[in-house]
Coordinates of C-alpha atoms in Angstrom, one line a residue:
Chain N
M148 CA -11.9 57.4 -22.9
I149 CA -13.9 54.9 -24.3
N150 CA -11.0 54.1 -26.5
K151 CA -8.9 53.2 -23.4
K152 CA -11.4 51.4 -21.9
L153 CA -12.1 49.4 -25.6
L154 CA -7.9 48.5 -25.8
L155 CA -8.0 47.6 -22.3
I156 CA -10.9 44.8 -23.0
I157 CA -9.0 43.9 -26.5
L158 CA -5.6 43.4 -24.6
L159 CA -7.9 41.1 -21.9
I160 CA -9.0 39.1 -24.7
F161 CA -5.6 38.9 -26.2
F162 CA -3.0 38.9 -23.6
P163 CA -5.0 37.1 -20.8
F164 CA -2.8 37.5 -17.8
K165 CA -0.2 36.6 -19.6
S166 CA 2.5 39.6 -18.4
L167 CA 1.7 39.0 -15.6
A168 CA 1.3 34.9 -15.7
L169 CA 3.9 32.9 -13.9
I170 CA 3.9 29.4 -14.0
E171 CA 1.4 27.9 -11.5
I172 CA -0.4 24.6 -11.3
D173 CA -3.4 23.9 -9.5
I174 CA -2.8 20.5 -8.5
T175 CA -6.7 20.1 -6.2
R176 CA -7.5 18.2 -9.9
G177 CA -6.7 16.2 -12.3
N178 CA -4.8 17.4 -14.5
L179 CA -5.7 16.5 -18.3
N180 CA -2.7 19.3 -19.7
P181 CA 0.6 19.0 -18.4
L182 CA 2.8 21.5 -18.4
P183 CA 5.5 21.4 -20.6
L184 CA 8.8 21.8 -19.7
A185 CA 12.5 21.4 -20.7
V186 CA 14.8 19.3 -18.6
S187 CA 18.3 20.2 -19.8
S188 CA 21.2 18.0 -19.2
L189 CA 23.3 19.3 -16.2
A190 CA 26.4 20.3 -17.3
S191 CA 30.2 19.2 -16.1
T192 CA 33.6 20.6 -16.8
K193 CA 35.6 18.1 -19.1
S194 CA 38.2 17.1 -16.2
D195 CA 35.1 16.7 -13.9
K196 CA 33.0 14.6 -16.5
E197 CA 36.1 12.3 -16.5
K198 CA 36.9 12.0 -12.8
L199 CA 33.0 11.3 -12.0
K200 CA 32.9 8.5 -15.4
K201 CA 36.0 6.8 -13.5
D202 CA 34.3 7.3 -9.9
L203 CA 30.3 6.3 -10.1
N204 CA 30.7 4.5 -13.3
I205 CA 28.4 6.8 -15.5
N206 CA 28.7 7.9 -18.7
D207 CA 27.3 11.6 -18.2
L208 CA 26.3 11.7 -14.8
G209 CA 24.4 15.3 -15.4
L210 CA 22.7 13.8 -18.2
E211 CA 21.2 11.0 -15.6
I212 CA 20.6 13.0 -13.1
S213 CA 18.1 15.2 -15.6
K214 CA 16.6 12.1 -15.9
I215 CA 15.6 11.6 -13.3
V216 CA 14.2 15.1 -12.7
E217 CA 12.1 14.1 -15.7
N218 CA 11.1 11.0 -14.9
N219 CA 10.1 12.4 -11.1
L220 CA 7.9 15.1 -12.9
K221 CA 6.1 13.0 -15.5
K222 CA 4.9 10.8 -13.1
S223 CA 3.4 13.3 -10.9
G224 CA 1.1 14.1 -14.0
L225 CA 1.5 17.2 -13.9
F226 CA 4.7 18.0 -16.4
N227 CA 5.3 16.9 -19.4
P228 CA 9.0 16.7 -19.6
L229 CA 10.0 17.5 -23.7
D230 CA 12.7 15.6 -25.4
K231 CA 15.9 16.0 -25.3
E232 CA 16.4 15.9 -29.1
A233 CA 14.6 19.0 -29.6
F234 CA 16.6 21.2 -27.9
L235 CA 18.5 23.8 -29.1
Q236 CA 20.7 25.0 -26.4
K237 CA 23.9 24.1 -24.9
P238 CA 23.7 22.5 -21.0
D239 CA 26.0 25.0 -20.2
I240 CA 25.2 27.9 -22.1
A241 CA 21.6 27.6 -21.2
H242 CA 22.4 27.5 -17.5
L243 CA 24.2 30.9 -18.3
K244 CA 21.5 32.4 -20.1
P245 CA 18.6 30.9 -22.1
R246 CA 17.7 32.1 -25.2
F247 CA 14.0 31.9 -23.7
E248 CA 12.8 32.3 -28.2
D249 CA 15.0 28.9 -28.2
W250 CA 12.6 27.3 -26.0
A251 CA 9.7 29.0 -26.6
L252 CA 9.8 27.8 -30.0
I253 CA 9.5 23.7 -28.4
K254 CA 7.1 24.9 -26.6
A255 CA 8.7 24.7 -23.1
Q256 CA 6.8 26.6 -20.2
A257 CA 9.6 25.9 -18.0
L258 CA 12.8 25.2 -18.1
I259 CA 15.4 23.7 -16.0
T260 CA 19.1 23.9 -16.1
G261 CA 22.0 22.9 -13.9
K262 CA 26.1 21.9 -13.3
V263 CA 27.2 19.5 -10.8
N264 CA 31.0 19.9 -10.9
L265 CA 33.3 17.9 -7.9
E266 CA 35.1 19.6 -4.9
D267 CA 37.4 18.4 -2.9
D268 CA 35.5 14.8 -3.7
K269 CA 32.1 15.9 -3.3
L270 CA 29.5 16.8 -5.7
R271 CA 29.0 20.8 -6.1
V272 CA 25.5 21.0 -7.6
E273 CA 23.6 24.0 -9.2
F274 CA 20.2 23.9 -10.8
R275 CA 18.2 27.2 -12.2
L276 CA 14.2 27.0 -12.8
W277 CA 12.9 29.8 -15.4
D278 CA 10.2 30.7 -16.7
V279 CA 10.6 30.9 -20.3
L280 CA 7.2 32.7 -21.4
A281 CA 7.9 36.0 -18.9
G282 CA 11.6 35.4 -19.6
K283 CA 13.0 35.0 -16.2
E284 CA 14.4 32.7 -13.4
I285 CA 11.9 31.9 -10.4
L286 CA 14.5 29.6 -8.5
A287 CA 18.1 29.4 -8.3
L288 CA 19.2 26.7 -5.5
A289 CA 22.7 25.0 -5.1
F290 CA 24.7 22.3 -2.8
T291 CA 26.9 19.6 -1.8
T292 CA 26.9 16.3 -1.2
V293 CA 28.6 13.2 -1.7
P294 CA 29.1 11.6 -5.2
K295 CA 27.4 8.3 -3.9
N296 CA 23.8 9.9 -3.1
W297 CA 23.9 11.2 -6.8
R298 CA 19.9 9.8 -7.1
R299 CA 19.1 11.9 -4.6
V300 CA 20.3 14.7 -6.0
G301 CA 17.7 14.0 -8.6
H302 CA 15.2 13.9 -6.3
I303 CA 16.0 17.1 -4.6
I304 CA 15.5 19.1 -7.4
S305 CA 12.3 17.5 -8.3
D306 CA 11.2 18.6 -5.1
K307 CA 12.2 21.8 -5.2
V308 CA 11.1 22.8 -9.0
Y309 CA 7.3 21.0 -7.7
E310 CA 7.0 22.9 -4.8
R311 CA 8.2 26.3 -6.6
L312 CA 5.7 25.6 -9.2
T313 CA 2.9 24.2 -7.1
G314 CA 3.4 26.0 -3.9
E315 CA 3.3 22.5 -2.3
K316 CA 6.3 20.6 -1.3
G317 CA 7.1 17.2 -3.2
Y318 CA 7.5 14.0 -2.1
F319 CA 10.4 12.4 -4.7
D320 CA 13.4 12.5 -1.9
T321 CA 11.4 10.0 -0.1
R322 CA 11.8 6.0 0.0
I323 CA 8.7 3.2 -0.1
I324 CA 9.7 0.4 2.8
Y325 CA 7.6 -3.3 1.3
V326 CA 7.0 -6.5 1.6
A327 CA 8.9 -8.7 -1.3
E328 CA 6.9 -11.5 -1.7
E329 CA 7.9 -14.3 -3.9
G330 CA 7.2 -17.8 -4.6
P331 CA 3.5 -20.0 -4.7
K332 CA 0.5 -18.3 -3.4
T333 CA -0.1 -21.1 -0.4
Q334 CA 3.5 -20.7 1.2
R335 CA 4.5 -17.0 -0.6
V336 CA 8.2 -16.2 1.4
K337 CA 8.0 -12.6 2.1
K338 CA 11.2 -9.9 3.5
L339 CA 11.2 -6.3 4.4
A340 CA 12.3 -4.4 1.5
I341 CA 12.7 -0.4 1.0
M342 CA 13.9 1.7 -2.3
D343 CA 14.2 5.2 -3.5
Q344 CA 10.5 6.5 -4.3
D345 CA 11.0 5.8 -8.2
G346 CA 12.2 2.2 -7.4
F347 CA 15.8 2.5 -7.5
N348 CA 17.9 1.2 -4.7
T349 CA 16.4 -1.6 -3.3
K350 CA 17.5 -3.2 -0.6
Y351 CA 16.2 -6.3 1.9
L352 CA 16.5 -5.9 5.5
T353 CA 15.5 -9.1 6.3
L354 CA 15.7 -12.9 4.6
G355 CA 12.8 -14.6 4.3
N356 CA 13.5 -17.0 6.6
E357 CA 10.2 -15.9 8.8
L358 CA 6.7 -14.2 7.4
V359 CA 7.3 -10.6 7.8
L360 CA 4.5 -7.8 7.5
T361 CA 3.3 -4.4 7.3
P362 CA 6.2 -2.2 7.8
R363 CA 5.8 1.1 8.5
F364 CA 8.6 3.6 9.3
N365 CA 9.0 6.1 12.2
P366 CA 8.4 9.7 11.9
T367 CA 12.7 10.2 11.2
N368 CA 12.7 7.5 9.1
Q369 CA 15.4 5.4 10.8
M370 CA 13.6 3.0 12.3
V371 CA 10.6 0.8 10.8
T372 CA 8.0 -1.4 13.0
Y373 CA 6.7 -4.6 11.6
L374 CA 5.2 -8.0 12.3
S375 CA 6.9 -10.6 12.6
Y376 CA 6.6 -14.3 12.5
F377 CA 10.0 -15.5 13.9
K378 CA 10.1 -18.5 15.8
N379 CA 6.4 -18.4 14.7
L380 CA 5.6 -16.3 17.8
P381 CA 3.5 -13.6 15.4
R382 CA 5.2 -9.9 17.2
V383 CA 5.3 -6.7 16.6
Y384 CA 9.0 -5.6 16.3
L385 CA 11.1 -2.8 15.7
L386 CA 13.8 -2.5 13.4
D387 CA 16.8 -0.1 13.2
I388 CA 17.5 0.6 9.6
E389 CA 21.0 1.6 9.6
T390 CA 22.6 -0.7 12.7
G391 CA 20.0 -3.7 11.6
I392 CA 19.5 -4.8 15.0
Q393 CA 15.8 -5.6 15.9
E394 CA 13.9 -6.3 19.1
V395 CA 10.4 -7.5 20.3
V396 CA 7.8 -4.3 21.4
G397 CA 7.1 -5.2 24.8
D398 CA 6.2 -8.3 26.5
F399 CA 2.7 -9.6 24.9
A400 CA 1.6 -13.5 25.7
G401 CA 0.0 -13.4 22.7
M402 CA -0.6 -11.9 19.1
T403 CA 0.8 -8.1 18.4
F404 CA -0.4 -6.9 14.7
A405 CA -1.2 -3.9 13.0
P406 CA 1.8 -1.7 14.2
R407 CA 2.7 2.0 13.6
F408 CA 4.1 5.1 14.9
S409 CA 2.7 8.2 16.8
P410 CA 3.6 11.1 14.8
D411 CA 6.1 12.0 17.9
G412 CA 7.8 9.0 17.3
K413 CA 7.9 8.2 20.8
K414 CA 5.5 5.5 20.8
I415 CA 3.9 2.3 19.0
I416 CA 0.0 1.7 18.4
M417 CA -0.8 -1.5 18.0
S418 CA -3.6 -4.4 18.4
F419 CA -2.9 -6.9 21.2
A420 CA -5.6 -10.2 20.5
K421 CA -6.3 -12.1 23.4
D422 CA -8.5 -15.3 23.8
G423 CA -10.3 -14.1 20.3
N424 CA -10.5 -10.5 21.2
S425 CA -8.1 -8.0 19.6
D426 CA -7.9 -4.8 21.4
I427 CA -5.7 -1.6 21.1
Y428 CA -2.6 -0.5 23.0
T429 CA 0.3 1.9 23.3
M430 CA 3.6 1.4 24.1
N431 CA 6.0 4.2 24.9
L432 CA 9.5 3.3 23.3
E433 CA 11.4 5.2 26.2
S434 CA 9.7 4.2 29.2
R435 CA 8.3 0.8 28.1
I436 CA 5.1 2.0 29.7
V437 CA 1.9 0.1 28.0
E438 CA -1.5 0.9 27.9
K439 CA -4.3 -0.3 26.7
I440 CA -6.9 1.9 24.6
T441 CA -10.2 0.1 23.3
N442 CA -11.9 -2.5 25.7
H443 CA -14.5 -3.8 23.8
P444 CA -15.1 -7.8 22.8
S445 CA -14.9 -6.8 18.7
I446 CA -12.1 -6.3 16.9
D447 CA -10.4 -3.2 17.0
T448 CA -7.2 -2.7 15.0
S449 CA -5.3 -1.1 11.9
P450 CA -4.6 2.3 14.4
S451 CA -3.7 5.3 12.8
Y452 CA -2.9 8.7 14.7
S453 CA -4.1 12.0 13.7
P454 CA -1.2 14.4 12.3
D455 CA -1.0 15.7 16.0
G456 CA -1.4 13.2 17.7
K457 CA -4.8 14.1 19.6
Y458 CA -6.7 11.1 17.9
I459 CA -6.9 7.8 16.4
A460 CA -8.7 6.4 13.8
F461 CA -8.9 2.3 13.6
N462 CA -11.1 -0.4 12.6
S463 CA -13.5 -2.0 14.2
D464 CA -16.8 -4.7 13.8
R465 CA -18.6 -3.8 17.0
S466 CA -20.9 -2.7 14.7
G467 CA -21.6 -6.2 13.3
Y468 CA -19.1 -5.6 10.0
Q469 CA -15.5 -4.2 9.3
Q470 CA -16.1 -0.1 9.6
I471 CA -14.1 3.0 10.6
Y472 CA -14.3 4.9 14.1
I473 CA -12.2 7.4 15.5
M474 CA -11.9 8.5 19.4
E475 CA -9.6 10.6 21.6
S476 CA -5.8 9.4 21.8
N477 CA -7.0 8.4 25.5
G478 CA -9.9 6.0 24.1
K479 CA -12.4 8.2 25.2
N480 CA -15.4 9.5 22.7
V481 CA -15.7 6.3 20.5
K482 CA -17.1 7.5 17.3
R483 CA -18.6 5.2 14.4
I484 CA -17.2 7.4 10.8
S485 CA -18.0 5.3 8.4
F486 CA -21.6 4.4 7.4
G487 CA -21.7 3.6 3.3
N488 CA -22.6 0.4 1.8
G489 CA -20.3 -2.3 2.4
L490 CA -17.2 -2.8 4.8
Y491 CA -14.4 -0.2 5.5
G492 CA -11.2 -1.2 6.6
T493 CA -7.1 0.3 6.8
P494 CA -8.2 4.1 7.7
V495 CA -5.0 6.0 7.5
W496 CA -4.3 9.8 8.8
S497 CA -3.5 12.1 5.9
P498 CA -0.3 14.0 7.1
R499 CA -2.7 17.2 5.9
G500 CA -5.0 16.0 8.7
D501 CA -7.9 16.9 6.8
L502 CA -8.5 13.2 5.5
I503 CA -8.6 9.6 6.3
A504 CA -7.9 7.1 3.6
F505 CA -9.2 3.8 3.3
T506 CA -10.2 0.4 1.9
K507 CA -13.9 -0.7 1.4
L508 CA -15.2 -4.0 -0.2
H509 CA -19.0 -3.7 -1.7
K510 CA -20.3 -6.2 -3.8
G511 CA -16.8 -8.5 -4.6
K512 CA -15.5 -5.4 -5.4
F513 CA -12.2 -3.6 -3.6
Y514 CA -11.7 0.1 -3.7
I515 CA -9.5 2.8 -2.3
G516 CA -11.0 5.6 -0.9
V517 CA -11.2 9.0 1.2
M518 CA -13.7 10.5 3.5
R519 CA -13.1 13.5 5.7
T520 CA -12.5 12.8 9.3
D521 CA -16.4 13.2 9.9
G522 CA -16.9 10.6 7.3
K523 CA -18.6 12.6 5.0
G524 CA -17.5 13.2 1.3
E525 CA -16.8 10.0 0.9
R526 CA -14.7 9.6 -2.5
L527 CA -13.8 6.3 -4.1
L528 CA -10.6 6.6 -6.1
T529 CA -10.4 2.8 -7.6
E530 CA -11.9 -0.1 -8.2
N531 CA -10.4 -3.1 -8.4
F532 CA -10.6 -7.4 -7.8
Y533 CA -8.3 -6.8 -4.9
Q534 CA -6.3 -4.0 -3.4
E535 CA -6.2 -2.4 0.2
A536 CA -3.8 -0.5 2.4
P537 CA -3.3 2.9 0.9
S538 CA -0.3 4.7 2.7
W539 CA 0.1 9.1 1.9
S540 CA 2.8 10.8 0.1
P541 CA 4.6 13.0 2.5
N542 CA 2.2 16.0 1.4
G543 CA -1.1 14.2 1.2
R544 CA -1.6 14.0 -2.3
V545 CA -1.1 11.1 -3.9
L546 CA -1.6 7.5 -2.3
I547 CA 0.2 4.2 -2.4
F548 CA -1.3 0.5 -1.9
Y549 CA -1.1 -3.0 -3.2
R550 CA -3.1 -5.1 -5.7
E551 CA -3.7 -8.6 -5.9
T552 CA -4.9 -10.1 -9.2
K553 CA -7.3 -13.1 -9.5
T554 CA -6.2 -17.1 -9.9
D555 CA -7.3 -18.8 -13.2
S556 CA -9.0 -21.8 -13.2
K557 CA -5.9 -23.6 -12.2
G558 CA -5.3 -21.2 -9.8
E559 CA -2.4 -19.8 -11.5
G560 CA -1.6 -15.9 -12.3
F561 CA -1.0 -14.6 -9.2
S562 CA 0.8 -11.2 -8.4
A563 CA 0.8 -8.5 -5.9
K564 CA 2.2 -5.2 -7.3
L565 CA 2.5 -1.6 -5.7
W566 CA 0.1 0.9 -7.2
S567 CA -0.4 4.8 -6.9
I568 CA -3.2 7.3 -7.3
D569 CA -3.3 11.0 -7.0
L570 CA -6.1 12.0 -4.5
T571 CA -7.8 13.4 -8.0
G572 CA -8.4 10.1 -8.5
Y573 CA -6.1 10.9 -11.6
N574 CA -2.8 9.3 -12.5
E575 CA -3.2 5.6 -11.5
R576 CA 0.4 4.4 -11.9
L577 CA 2.0 0.6 -11.3
V578 CA 5.5 1.2 -9.2
E579 CA 8.1 -1.0 -10.3
T580 CA 9.7 -3.1 -7.7
E581 CA 12.3 -5.9 -8.6
T582 CA 9.7 -8.6 -7.2
D583 CA 5.9 -8.9 -6.2
A584 CA 5.1 -6.8 -3.9
S585 CA 2.8 -5.9 -0.7
D586 CA 2.3 -3.4 2.1
P587 CA 3.9 -0.5 1.2
S588 CA 4.7 2.7 3.2
W589 CA 5.7 6.1 2.1
S590 CA 8.6 7.8 3.8
S591 CA 8.6 11.2 4.7
L592 CA 11.2 13.4 3.2
L593 CA 14.5 12.6 3.6
S594 CA 15.8 16.2 3.4
N595 CA 14.7 19.5 4.9
Chain K
M2 CA -33.4 -24.0 -48.1
N3 CA -33.1 -20.8 -47.0
L4 CA -35.6 -21.3 -44.6
G5 CA -34.1 -24.9 -44.1
K6 CA -30.8 -23.4 -43.3
I7 CA -32.0 -20.8 -41.1
Y8 CA -34.2 -24.1 -39.1
K9 CA -31.0 -26.0 -39.1
N10 CA -29.5 -23.1 -37.8
I11 CA -31.9 -22.5 -34.7
F12 CA -31.9 -25.7 -33.6
L13 CA -28.0 -26.6 -33.5
V14 CA -27.8 -23.1 -31.0
I15 CA -30.9 -24.3 -28.8
F16 CA -29.4 -27.5 -29.1
L17 CA -25.9 -25.7 -27.8
G18 CA -27.6 -24.2 -24.9
F19 CA -28.8 -26.9 -23.4
V20 CA -25.3 -28.5 -23.4
L21 CA -24.0 -25.8 -21.9
S22 CA -26.8 -25.2 -19.4
A23 CA -26.0 -28.8 -18.3
C24 CA -22.8 -28.1 -17.8
A25 CA -23.1 -25.0 -15.7
T26 CA -25.8 -26.7 -13.3
Q27 CA -23.6 -30.0 -13.2
T28 CA -20.6 -27.7 -11.8
A29 CA -22.9 -25.3 -10.4
Q30 CA -24.4 -28.7 -8.3
K31 CA -20.4 -30.1 -7.7
I32 CA -20.1 -26.9 -5.4
D33 CA -22.8 -26.9 -3.7
S34 CA -22.5 -30.1 -2.4
Q35 CA -19.4 -28.9 -1.4
I36 CA -20.4 -25.7 0.5
Q37 CA -23.7 -25.1 2.8
G38 CA -24.8 -22.0 3.8
D39 CA -21.0 -20.3 2.6
V40 CA -19.2 -22.9 4.7
Y41 CA -17.6 -25.6 3.4
T42 CA -18.6 -29.3 3.9
G43 CA -16.0 -31.0 1.3
T44 CA -13.4 -33.2 2.6
D45 CA -10.7 -32.6 -0.1
T46 CA -8.2 -30.7 2.1
V47 CA -9.0 -32.4 5.2
E48 CA -6.4 -34.2 7.2
Y49 CA -6.8 -36.3 9.9
L50 CA -5.3 -36.6 13.8
A51 CA -6.1 -40.4 13.8
D52 CA -8.8 -42.5 12.3
G53 CA -11.6 -40.3 12.2
V54 CA -10.7 -37.3 13.6
P55 CA -10.4 -34.8 11.0
D56 CA -8.3 -32.2 11.6
R57 CA -9.9 -29.3 10.6
V58 CA -13.4 -27.3 11.0
F59 CA -14.6 -24.6 8.9
F60 CA -16.1 -21.5 8.6
A61 CA -18.7 -18.5 7.0
T62 CA -17.2 -15.2 5.6
N63 CA -16.5 -12.7 8.5
E64 CA -17.8 -15.1 10.7
S65 CA -16.1 -17.5 13.6
V66 CA -19.4 -19.4 14.9
L67 CA -18.9 -23.0 14.9
T68 CA -21.5 -25.2 12.6
T69 CA -23.0 -28.2 13.7
A70 CA -20.7 -30.1 11.7
S71 CA -17.7 -28.0 13.5
R72 CA -18.4 -28.8 16.7
E73 CA -19.0 -32.7 16.0
T74 CA -15.4 -32.7 14.2
L75 CA -14.2 -31.3 17.7
R76 CA -16.1 -33.9 20.0
K77 CA -13.7 -36.3 18.5
Q78 CA -11.1 -34.4 18.4
A79 CA -11.4 -33.8 22.1
S80 CA -12.1 -37.3 23.1
W81 CA -9.2 -38.3 20.8
L82 CA -7.1 -35.8 23.0
R83 CA -8.3 -37.2 26.1
K84 CA -7.4 -40.6 25.4
N85 CA -3.8 -39.7 24.2
S86 CA -3.4 -36.8 27.1
E87 CA 0.5 -36.5 26.5
I88 CA -0.4 -34.9 23.1
T89 CA -0.2 -30.7 23.0
V90 CA -2.0 -29.1 20.0
V91 CA -1.7 -25.8 17.7
L92 CA -4.7 -24.2 16.7
E93 CA -4.1 -22.8 13.7
G94 CA -7.0 -19.7 12.1
H95 CA -6.8 -18.4 8.9
A96 CA -8.9 -16.4 6.3
D97 CA -9.6 -16.0 2.6
E98 CA -8.4 -13.9 0.9
R99 CA -11.2 -11.6 0.4
G100 CA -10.6 -9.1 3.5
T101 CA -7.4 -6.3 4.6
R102 CA -4.5 -8.1 6.0
E103 CA -4.9 -6.7 9.5
Y104 CA -8.9 -7.6 10.1
N105 CA -7.5 -10.8 8.5
L106 CA -5.4 -11.8 11.5
A107 CA -7.7 -11.0 14.1
L108 CA -10.0 -12.6 12.1
G109 CA -7.9 -16.0 12.5
E110 CA -7.2 -15.5 16.0
R111 CA -11.2 -15.1 16.4
R112 CA -11.6 -18.6 14.6
A113 CA -8.6 -20.2 15.9
N114 CA -10.0 -19.2 19.8
A115 CA -13.6 -20.7 18.6
A116 CA -12.1 -23.8 18.4
K117 CA -10.4 -24.0 21.1
D118 CA -13.2 -22.5 23.5
Y119 CA -15.0 -25.7 22.2
L120 CA -12.1 -28.0 23.2
M121 CA -12.2 -26.8 27.0
T122 CA -15.7 -27.1 27.3
Y123 CA -15.2 -30.7 26.4
G124 CA -12.4 -31.4 29.3
I125 CA -9.2 -30.1 27.3
S126 CA -6.6 -27.9 29.3
S127 CA -5.7 -24.8 27.8
S128 CA -2.0 -25.6 28.7
R129 CA -2.2 -28.3 26.1
I130 CA -3.5 -26.2 23.4
S131 CA -1.8 -22.9 22.0
V132 CA -3.5 -20.6 19.1
I133 CA -1.7 -18.7 16.6
S134 CA -3.3 -16.9 13.3
Y135 CA -2.0 -16.7 10.3
G136 CA -4.6 -14.6 9.1
K137 CA -4.8 -14.7 4.8
E138 CA -1.1 -15.8 4.7
R139 CA -1.3 -19.1 4.6
P140 CA -3.9 -20.3 2.4
V141 CA -4.3 -24.4 1.3
D142 CA -6.7 -23.4 -2.2
S143 CA -4.5 -20.5 -4.3
G144 CA -8.0 -20.6 -6.7
S145 CA -9.8 -16.9 -6.7
N146 CA -13.3 -18.3 -6.1
P147 CA -15.4 -19.2 -3.5
L148 CA -15.0 -22.7 -3.4
A149 CA -11.5 -22.3 -2.6
W150 CA -12.1 -19.3 -0.4
S151 CA -14.0 -21.7 1.9
K152 CA -11.6 -24.1 1.9
N153 CA -9.2 -21.4 3.1
R154 CA -11.8 -19.9 6.5
R155 CA -10.7 -22.6 8.1
S156 CA -9.2 -23.6 12.1
V157 CA -6.5 -26.0 11.7
T158 CA -5.7 -28.4 15.1
V159 CA -2.1 -29.5 14.9
K160 CA 0.1 -31.9 16.9
A161 CA 2.8 -30.3 18.4
N162 CA 5.1 -32.9 20.0

């Protein structure tokens, strides 16, 4: 009896739940020990490899897709993809039946294997996620797509793996819309640009003839609302990404700015400036009905809906300085929520609904931070000379924003770049773009 | 001899200190003479609509209140506009780079309207004045320092015809 108890205790000490443990990652805190995992190249038959090489001009598509997965998972800060040089098993064999001892030997805790082949001119992709220590398959999926979507294949695999191992949806099969910038600081040329979340497939949506600012996606990622100085009349515009058709939103006798979509995509909420006073308005895109939401002699701007559409967070200087307020979506029950030292701007409601991200200016420094929707629990994630305009990843775990550098004594050395940081305050990263960039906005997940 | 060397060094340090502080006060004074209470008072960037009629007024950080000097400039603009009744103008409102983009758009609009209101009280019809805000998008000085920022917080009156 005593012996049995002792044995159990010894077992628990030496094998702490190992046999039960399927891999699991806690993403609620900064992860200093990213999970080591192996992403095997996706295997193809020899003839398909030849054909894919001819069609897409890519030597080894399976390898390229696996690199996309590695890159995504590495940048999340939660995973440590192992060097392929160390892999002992061939991709096609590993996909059928991994030799778990071989993968455990190189310290991989998880293994991703797959196949990519052509079927009626479509890509057929199959992948599996293996728990190396438990010695079993924990996820298997197959799907088909058109060959030119091959980068998205890598992103979808990344999302599925992330979801299986963290318990939360991923954010890799997404795009960023932003403002591409070039030229001297006093005469910047700005264009709307869109790219995959990992910086690939950049496309420019405007030519740079007029100043454009603050683009934001609609919930289905097909439309963008932004501010354009077309004909020197700063107005909120709507752009259909596929057709390229643009139109002015509403018929306002003055500047409209700071637009965003409502969570159902039916309305645009924005500021309208008239006679030195900015108030918040909505316009229904179907009925064209315009509603005035705030009515105050102060500046009211940067509105952002809660994900359920019931509340609006916004920026106002009605207290004398820029602070963050929330109100009901009809404009009633306005409540100030920011009370810390300094100025607060650009509130953005988290897609999970529980937090509001903001920009804070205090003692000459700019911060990106988050607070709860009642203003409590303020946490500053990053400090810099200048940074603002956070936008949430669709799973509410990462923020993207832009940062500008200080110029030197000659006024030179200016740059604007996109950066991302985890909600934990860890894993700050430069998001690479072809040109200088600002005003990023993260799309929702393109698939599922 | 050793002591002598030390004295020499101390002397050198004190001397250098004097030189450096002299430099510092000089630049500080130069900036002081161009900024008063956070508002630019220099003339480096100012252009003229006509002889003796400056084209722009400056603001304190986050403010849209017209200073005494700004009101004087706008009165000159008003009298020039009264004499040239065919001229219409655009008031371009600007902010410095030390604020969020969207708030700065609103602030620029507020500044240009402060100037517009003042011109109107001096008899200029609102039909001759339009207003546009550029927020922080069009600085005149690309510097990242208080003097540059003070030059950029401005409302500029531009001939529209």
